[in-house]
Structures are given as structure tokens and as C-alpha cells.
C-alpha positions as CSV (number, residue, x, y, z in Angstrom):
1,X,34.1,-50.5,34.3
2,X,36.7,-49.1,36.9
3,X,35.4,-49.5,39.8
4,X,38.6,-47.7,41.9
5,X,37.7,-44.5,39.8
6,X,33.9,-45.1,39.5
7,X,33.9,-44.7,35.8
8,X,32.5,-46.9,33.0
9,X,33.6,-46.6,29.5
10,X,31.5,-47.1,27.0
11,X,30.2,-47.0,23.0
12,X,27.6,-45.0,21.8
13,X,26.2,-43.8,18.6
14,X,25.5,-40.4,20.6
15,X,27.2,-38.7,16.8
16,X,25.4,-40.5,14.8
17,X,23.4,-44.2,14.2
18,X,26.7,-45.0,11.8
19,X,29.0,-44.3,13.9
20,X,30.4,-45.9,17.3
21,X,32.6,-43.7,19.6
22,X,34.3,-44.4,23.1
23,X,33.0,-42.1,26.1
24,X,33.2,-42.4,29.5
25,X,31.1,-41.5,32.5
26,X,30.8,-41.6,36.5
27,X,28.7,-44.5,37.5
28,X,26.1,-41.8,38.5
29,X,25.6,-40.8,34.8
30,X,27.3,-37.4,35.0
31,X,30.7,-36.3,33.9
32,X,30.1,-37.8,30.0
33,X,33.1,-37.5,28.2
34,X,33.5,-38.3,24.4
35,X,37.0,-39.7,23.9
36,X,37.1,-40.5,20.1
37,X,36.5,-38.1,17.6
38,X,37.8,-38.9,14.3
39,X,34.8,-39.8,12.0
40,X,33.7,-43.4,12.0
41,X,33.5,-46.7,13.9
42,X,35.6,-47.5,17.0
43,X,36.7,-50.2,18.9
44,X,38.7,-50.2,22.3
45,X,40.4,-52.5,24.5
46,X,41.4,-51.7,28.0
47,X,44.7,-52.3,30.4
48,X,44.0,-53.8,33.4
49,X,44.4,-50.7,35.4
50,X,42.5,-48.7,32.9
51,X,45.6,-45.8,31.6
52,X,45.7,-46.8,28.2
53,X,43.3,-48.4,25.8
54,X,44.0,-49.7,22.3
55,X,41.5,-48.0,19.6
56,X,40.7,-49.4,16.1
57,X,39.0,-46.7,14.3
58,X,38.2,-46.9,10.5
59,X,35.7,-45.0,8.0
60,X,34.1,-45.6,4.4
61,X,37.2,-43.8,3.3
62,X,40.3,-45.3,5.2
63,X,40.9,-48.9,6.5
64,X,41.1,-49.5,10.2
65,X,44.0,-47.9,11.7
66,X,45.5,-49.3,15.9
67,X,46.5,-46.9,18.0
68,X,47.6,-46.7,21.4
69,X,45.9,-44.0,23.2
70,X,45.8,-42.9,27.4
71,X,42.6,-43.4,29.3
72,X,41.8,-39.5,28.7
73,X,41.6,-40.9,25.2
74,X,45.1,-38.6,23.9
75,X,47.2,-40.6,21.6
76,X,50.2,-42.1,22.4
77,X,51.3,-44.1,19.5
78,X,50.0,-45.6,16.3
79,X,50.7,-49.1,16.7
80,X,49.6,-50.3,12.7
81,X,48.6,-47.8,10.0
82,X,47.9,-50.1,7.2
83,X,49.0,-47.4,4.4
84,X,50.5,-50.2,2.3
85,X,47.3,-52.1,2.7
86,X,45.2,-48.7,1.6
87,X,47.5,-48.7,-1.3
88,X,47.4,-51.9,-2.0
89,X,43.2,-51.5,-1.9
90,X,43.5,-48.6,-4.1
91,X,45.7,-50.8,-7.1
92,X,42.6,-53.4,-7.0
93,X,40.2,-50.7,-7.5
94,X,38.2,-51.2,-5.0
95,X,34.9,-49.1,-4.6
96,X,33.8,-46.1,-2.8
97,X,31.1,-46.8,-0.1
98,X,28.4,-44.0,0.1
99,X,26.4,-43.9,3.2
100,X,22.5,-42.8,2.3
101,X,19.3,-42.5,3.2
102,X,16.0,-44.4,2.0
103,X,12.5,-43.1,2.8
104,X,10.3,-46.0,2.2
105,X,6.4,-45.0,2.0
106,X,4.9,-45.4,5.4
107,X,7.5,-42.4,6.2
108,X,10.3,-44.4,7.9
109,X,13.4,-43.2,7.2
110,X,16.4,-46.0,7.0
111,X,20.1,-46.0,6.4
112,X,21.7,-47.6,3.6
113,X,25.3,-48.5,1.8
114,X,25.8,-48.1,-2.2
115,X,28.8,-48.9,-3.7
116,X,29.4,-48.3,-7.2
117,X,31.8,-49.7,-10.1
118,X,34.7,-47.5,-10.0
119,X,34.7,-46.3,-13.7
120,X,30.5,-45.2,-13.1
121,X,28.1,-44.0,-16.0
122,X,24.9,-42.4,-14.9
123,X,23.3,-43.3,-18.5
124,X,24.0,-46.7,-17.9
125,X,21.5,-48.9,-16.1
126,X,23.3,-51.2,-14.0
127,X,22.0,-54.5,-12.3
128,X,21.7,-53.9,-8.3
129,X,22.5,-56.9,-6.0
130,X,21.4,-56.0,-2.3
131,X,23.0,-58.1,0.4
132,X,20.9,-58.2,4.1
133,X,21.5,-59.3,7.2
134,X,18.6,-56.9,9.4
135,X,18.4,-59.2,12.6
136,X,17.6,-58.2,15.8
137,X,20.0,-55.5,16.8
138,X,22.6,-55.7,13.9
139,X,24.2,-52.9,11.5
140,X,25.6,-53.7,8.5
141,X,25.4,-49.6,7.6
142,X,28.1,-48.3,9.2
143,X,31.0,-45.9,8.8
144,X,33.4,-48.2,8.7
145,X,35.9,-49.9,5.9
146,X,34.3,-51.9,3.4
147,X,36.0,-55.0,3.1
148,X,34.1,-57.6,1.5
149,X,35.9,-58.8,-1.5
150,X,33.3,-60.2,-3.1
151,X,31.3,-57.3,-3.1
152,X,34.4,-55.2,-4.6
153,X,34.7,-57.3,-7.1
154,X,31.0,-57.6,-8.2
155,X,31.5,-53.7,-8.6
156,X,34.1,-54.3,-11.2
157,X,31.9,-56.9,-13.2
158,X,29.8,-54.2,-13.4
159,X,27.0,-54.4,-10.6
160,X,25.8,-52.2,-8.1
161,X,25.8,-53.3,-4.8
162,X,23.2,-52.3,-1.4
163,X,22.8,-52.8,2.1
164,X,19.4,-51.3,4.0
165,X,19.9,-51.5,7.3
166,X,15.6,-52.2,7.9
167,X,13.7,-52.3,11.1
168,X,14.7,-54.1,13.8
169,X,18.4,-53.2,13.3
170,X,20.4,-51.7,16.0
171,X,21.7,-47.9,16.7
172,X,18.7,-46.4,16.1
173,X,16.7,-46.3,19.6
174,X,14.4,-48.9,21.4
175,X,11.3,-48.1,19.4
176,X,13.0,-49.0,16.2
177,X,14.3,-52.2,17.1
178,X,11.5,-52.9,19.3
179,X,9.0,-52.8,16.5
180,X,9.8,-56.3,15.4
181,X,9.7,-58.4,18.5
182,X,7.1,-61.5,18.4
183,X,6.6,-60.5,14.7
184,X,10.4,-61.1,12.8
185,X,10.4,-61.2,8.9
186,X,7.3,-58.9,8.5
187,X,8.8,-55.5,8.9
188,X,12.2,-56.4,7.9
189,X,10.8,-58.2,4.5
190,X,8.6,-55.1,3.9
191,X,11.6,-52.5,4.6
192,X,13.8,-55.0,2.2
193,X,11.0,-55.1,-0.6
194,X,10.3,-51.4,-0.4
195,X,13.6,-50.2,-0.3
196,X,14.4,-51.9,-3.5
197,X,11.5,-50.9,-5.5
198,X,12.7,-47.3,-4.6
199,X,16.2,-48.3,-5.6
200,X,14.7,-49.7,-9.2
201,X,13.7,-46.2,-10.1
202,X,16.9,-44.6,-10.2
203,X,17.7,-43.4,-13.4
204,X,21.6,-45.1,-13.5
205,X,19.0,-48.8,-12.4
206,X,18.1,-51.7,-14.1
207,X,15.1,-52.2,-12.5
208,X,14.7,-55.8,-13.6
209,X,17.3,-56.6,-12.5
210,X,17.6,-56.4,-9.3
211,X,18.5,-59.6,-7.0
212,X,19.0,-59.9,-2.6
213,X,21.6,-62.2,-1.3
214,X,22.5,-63.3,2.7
215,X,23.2,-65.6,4.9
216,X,22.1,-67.0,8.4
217,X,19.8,-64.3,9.4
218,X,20.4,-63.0,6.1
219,X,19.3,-66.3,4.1
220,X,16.2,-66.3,6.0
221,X,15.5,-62.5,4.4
222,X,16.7,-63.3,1.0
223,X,14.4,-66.1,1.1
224,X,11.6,-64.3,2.2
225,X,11.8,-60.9,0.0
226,X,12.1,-63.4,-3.3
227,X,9.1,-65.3,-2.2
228,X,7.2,-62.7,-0.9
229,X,8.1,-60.1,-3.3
230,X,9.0,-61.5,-6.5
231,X,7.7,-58.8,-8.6
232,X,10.6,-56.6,-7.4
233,X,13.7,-59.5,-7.2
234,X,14.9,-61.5,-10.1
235,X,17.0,-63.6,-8.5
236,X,18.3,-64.2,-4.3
237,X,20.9,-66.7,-2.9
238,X,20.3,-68.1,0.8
239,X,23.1,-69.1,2.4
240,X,22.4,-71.0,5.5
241,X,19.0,-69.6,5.9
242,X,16.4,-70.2,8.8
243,X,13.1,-71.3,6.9
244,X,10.8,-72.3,10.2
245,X,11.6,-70.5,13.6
246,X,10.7,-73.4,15.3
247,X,14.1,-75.3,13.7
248,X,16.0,-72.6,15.3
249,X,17.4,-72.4,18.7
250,X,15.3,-71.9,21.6
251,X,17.9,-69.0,23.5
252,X,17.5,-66.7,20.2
253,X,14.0,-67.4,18.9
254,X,12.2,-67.0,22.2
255,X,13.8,-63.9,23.3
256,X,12.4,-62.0,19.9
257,X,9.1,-64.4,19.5
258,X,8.4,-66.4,22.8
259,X,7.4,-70.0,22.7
260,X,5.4,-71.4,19.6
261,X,2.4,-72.2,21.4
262,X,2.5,-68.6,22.9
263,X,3.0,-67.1,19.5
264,X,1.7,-69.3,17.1
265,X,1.1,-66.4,14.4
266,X,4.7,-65.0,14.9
267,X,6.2,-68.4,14.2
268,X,4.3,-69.4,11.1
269,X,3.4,-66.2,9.0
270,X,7.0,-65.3,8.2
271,X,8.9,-68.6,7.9
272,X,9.7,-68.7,4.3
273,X,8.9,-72.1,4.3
274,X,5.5,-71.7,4.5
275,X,5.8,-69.4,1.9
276,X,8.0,-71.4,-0.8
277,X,5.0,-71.7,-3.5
278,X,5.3,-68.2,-4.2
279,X,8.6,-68.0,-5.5
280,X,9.1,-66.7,-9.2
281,X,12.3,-65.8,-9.6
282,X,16.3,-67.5,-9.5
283,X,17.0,-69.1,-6.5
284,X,20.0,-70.4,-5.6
285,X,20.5,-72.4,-2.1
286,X,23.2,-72.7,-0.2
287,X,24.1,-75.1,3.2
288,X,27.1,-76.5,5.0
289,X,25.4,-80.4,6.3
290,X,27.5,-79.6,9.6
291,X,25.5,-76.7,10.8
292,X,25.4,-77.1,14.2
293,X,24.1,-73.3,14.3
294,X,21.3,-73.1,11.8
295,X,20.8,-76.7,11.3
296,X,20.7,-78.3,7.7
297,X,17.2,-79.5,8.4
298,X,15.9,-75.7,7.4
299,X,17.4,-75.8,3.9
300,X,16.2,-79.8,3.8
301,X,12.4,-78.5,4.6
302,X,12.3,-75.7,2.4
303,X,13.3,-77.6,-0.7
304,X,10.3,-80.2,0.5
305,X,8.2,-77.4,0.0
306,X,9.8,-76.1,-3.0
307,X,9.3,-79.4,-4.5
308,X,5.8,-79.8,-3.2
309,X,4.9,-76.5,-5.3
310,X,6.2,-77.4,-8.2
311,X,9.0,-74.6,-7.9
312,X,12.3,-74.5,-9.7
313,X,15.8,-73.8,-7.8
314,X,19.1,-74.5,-7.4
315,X,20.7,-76.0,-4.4
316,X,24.0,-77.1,-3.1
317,X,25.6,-78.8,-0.2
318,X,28.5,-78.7,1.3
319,X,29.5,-81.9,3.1
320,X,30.4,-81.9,6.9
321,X,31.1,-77.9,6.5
322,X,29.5,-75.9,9.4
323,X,27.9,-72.6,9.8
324,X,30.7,-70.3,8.3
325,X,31.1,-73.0,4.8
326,X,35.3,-72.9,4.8
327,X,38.1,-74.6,5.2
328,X,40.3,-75.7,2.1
329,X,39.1,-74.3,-1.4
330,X,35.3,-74.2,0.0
331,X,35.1,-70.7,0.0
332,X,36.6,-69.9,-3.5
333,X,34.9,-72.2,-4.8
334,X,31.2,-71.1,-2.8
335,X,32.1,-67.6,-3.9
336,X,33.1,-68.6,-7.2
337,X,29.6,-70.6,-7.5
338,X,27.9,-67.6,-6.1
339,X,29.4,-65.4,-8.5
340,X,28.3,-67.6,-11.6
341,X,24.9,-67.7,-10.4
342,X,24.7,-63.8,-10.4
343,X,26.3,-64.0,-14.2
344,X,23.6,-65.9,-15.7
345,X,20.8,-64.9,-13.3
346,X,21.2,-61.3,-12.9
């Protein structure tokens, strides 16, 4: 905000929910401006006296790209280009991104990400691995570079991979990330579920072979779509997952479901944990014992329960590692293990 000039500056997806561009306005609302206008997803970082602003802007199609640009938003110089990385991306074969759109049957309308092994046969049927996030607020389907290694390279073994961006997610209005509060997991499981049945009848789809994988907020929703809907997922990896709300912290899970004893319903129906003797497929589960963000006590529970049904799984711990599993070879070797597990299981 510049308060001399009585002007804030600001992102929006005014263009569209997969997309993120700068504007500015008067503190009154009026005078809007759009400063960006390059397809895609920007970020900006202001000077102190608010004449210049550094923009990273990237799309599906080009990797992100610093420039150094006047408040007015004119460019002034391109501080890092990253050709010789784009090159460098092309040489691995790295896979296109499409941006599309999944009409799941209570008429909601949600954006998703494919991406595709390079060489593509439409009379094949490929394997589909779907990785989720779809907490409160978040976007995963953006039009942005796609630089998740691991998903690159899973399109070269020969795997599709998707991201649905359910409800609850963010850039799509307050009604559509409202729709989720004192009730998280039901929706978003349901979107998840429905999504990938749709998925499973394209023609170039394996349909039984289709598996969900993510972490944190993620794990908690790869959990729960396996469990819940095992007819539709062969296999899911959790990778320091929530299982029971009331593990988590109090400054996150109250804001979205209130205190347990206010909410008793909202914090019970959708843990996974209470829904562990349903599972039917390949689970694989995955936890750093130094969490101090999602604590290890969720994945502890939920193999309690697992065992206490009689289920079948695979686990694995990583000693003193925290929230984001690395340092040293722990994340080759947690992708590496990952990877296998998608071999054999999917």
C-alpha cells in the first residue's frame, strides 16, 4: 500500500481463476488498473518508494522469467530469462501441462491439470496417478510452470498425471471456498472421487488403474478418497497426512471447523481415521517422526486403526525428519521409495 499516493497494489484473478495479475487501485476502489498482461501467474515485489517492482511471471508453456518493471507496470529490464534452463527442460523431455475443465455430476464445474507422456498414444490406456492438495484456499491448477520433477518423470515411465483443484480451493469466489467450512473432507473427498471416475472413462485411461497421492493436507485427502472410495483408486500414498482434526493445530482447525465440542460431527465424520476399515486398495504411508507441523501421532493412530481392521499397508518412517522429509539423501531416496511403490502398485 502507498500511502503518499493513496494507492494499493494488488493480485487478482479478475482474467481468469488460473491466473494471478498485479493491478492497482485508489484506496477508494476507483481508478483499477491492470499492470500485467502476459498470460499466466505473477508475482511482484515492491521498492520502498513504490517506482519499480520486480515481476516473476511464468505460464504452462514457459518457466518463470524476473523482470524489472516501473510502478506503471512498463518494463525496464529483464533481470533472468532462464532460456538455458527452458532448454535444458526441453532435453529432459519434460511434459506439456494442459489446463481443463471437469464437470462432476451435481453440475459443479472444477479446474484441473493433465500432463501427458511426451511420445502420447490415444489407443493406449495409460495408468492415471492424481496428486491433491484442495485445502482451504489453495490452487495447485494454475497457469504457471510445472516443475515437479517427479511428476515429469512419472510421464516418461509412462503414466498420466492429474490435479483437480476441488471445492474449497481458492480463486474461485467466496461461495466456492465457503462451501466447506465446519464440514472439511466431505466435498473435497467427493470432488476427488468424482473427478476421477470421470477421468477413468477416457478412452486413452486405464480405468483400474488409477491411484491419488499427497501430502500434509494432501495426505489427509489421499487417505480419505482410498478409504472412502476404493472402488475408483487402486492404490494412494499419504505423506504426512492429518487422520483426526483434533491432532491438528488449534489456529488452523478452528478457523475452518470451530472447537470439537462445538462441531462434534465436523471433526469425526471425515477424519480418515475413523474411516481406516474401509480401505481396499495399496496404501503406502509416509512420516517424518520430527513433525512439529502435522505431528507423527496422526500417522501412529491411523495405523492403530488399520491394524485394528485387519487392513494391509505399507508404512515408513523417517527418523527425526520434520514436516518437509529432507535433508541428506532423504528425499531421493522418499521419492525413489514412492516411485517403486507406484511400479508394483499401479
Amino acid at each position: 500500500m502507498d500511502e503518499s499516493a493513496k494507492r494499493v497494489y494488488f493480485r487478482a484473478a479478475k482474467v481468469s481463476p488460473v491466473e494471478n495479475h498485479l493491478y492497482v487501485c485508489g484506496l477508494n476502489g476507483k481508478r483499477m488498473e491492470q499492470l500485467t498482461t502476459k498470460p499466466g501467474t505473477h508475482t511482484a515485489a515492491f521498492s520502498d518508494d513504490f517506482k519499480f517492482f520486480m515481476s516473476t511471471h511464468s505460464n504452462v508453456d514457459t518457466p518463470p522469467k524476473t523482470t524489472l518493471n516501473q510502478s506503471n507496470g512498463k518494463l525496464i529490464k529483464v533481470l533472468a530469462d532462464n532460456e538455458a534452463y527452458h532448454d535444458l527442460t526441453k532435453s529432459y523431455g519434460f511434459a506439456s501441462t494442459e489446463i481443463f475443465k471437469i464437470t462432476v455430476p451435481d453440475g459443479a464445474e472444477l479446474n484441473a491439470f493433465m500432463m501427458k507422456p511426451r511420445v502420447f498414444d490415444p489407443t493406449v490406456k495409460y495408468p492415471v496417478l492424481m496428486f491433491v492438495y484442495g485445502g482451504p484456499g489453495s490452487q495447485n491448477v494454475l497457469n504457471r510452470w510445472n516443475s515437479n520433477m517427479w511428476h515429469h518423470y512419472l510421464t516418461q515411465q509412462g503414466y498420466i498425471v492429474v490435479c483437480v483443484d476441488n471445492r474449497g480451493t481458492g480463486g474461485r469466489g467466496r461461495d466456492f471456498q465457503h462451501c466447506t467450512y465446519k464440514n472439511l473432507g466431505n466435498m473435497e473427498s467427493a470432488d476427488q472421487i468424482a473427478s476421477a471416475q470421470i477421468i477413468a472413462k477416457y478412452p486413452y485411461v486405464d480405468s483400474s488403474r488409477v491411484g491419488i497421492w499427497g501430502w500434509s493436507y494432501g495426505g489427509y485427502m489421499s487417505s480419505l478418497c482410498l478409504f472412502t472410495g476404493g472402488d475408483v483408486f487402486k492404490a494412494a500414498i499419504a505423506v504426512a497426512p492429518v487422520t483426526n482434526w483434533k491432532f491438528y493445530d488449534t489456529i488452523y482447525t478452528e478457523r475452518y471447523l470451530q472447537k470439537p465440542q462445538d462441531n462434534k460431527n465436523g471433526y469425526e465424520d471425515f477424519s480418515p481415521i475413523n474411516h481406516a476399515a474401509k480401505l481396499e486398495g495399496n496404501f503406502l504411508l509416509i512420516h517424518g517422526t520430527g513433525d512439529d507441523n502435522v505431528h507423527v501421532q496422526n500417522s501412529i493412530e491411523l495405523q492403530n486403526a488399520l491394524i485394528a481392521a485387519n487392513k494391509q499397508f505399507l508404512s515408513f518412517y523417517y527418523p527425526d525428519r520434520d514436516h518437509g522429509i529432507s535433508g541428506g539423501n532423504t528425499r531421493l531416496h522418499l521419492y525413489k521409495m514412492m516411485s517403486d511403490f507406484i511400479f508394483e502398485k499401479l
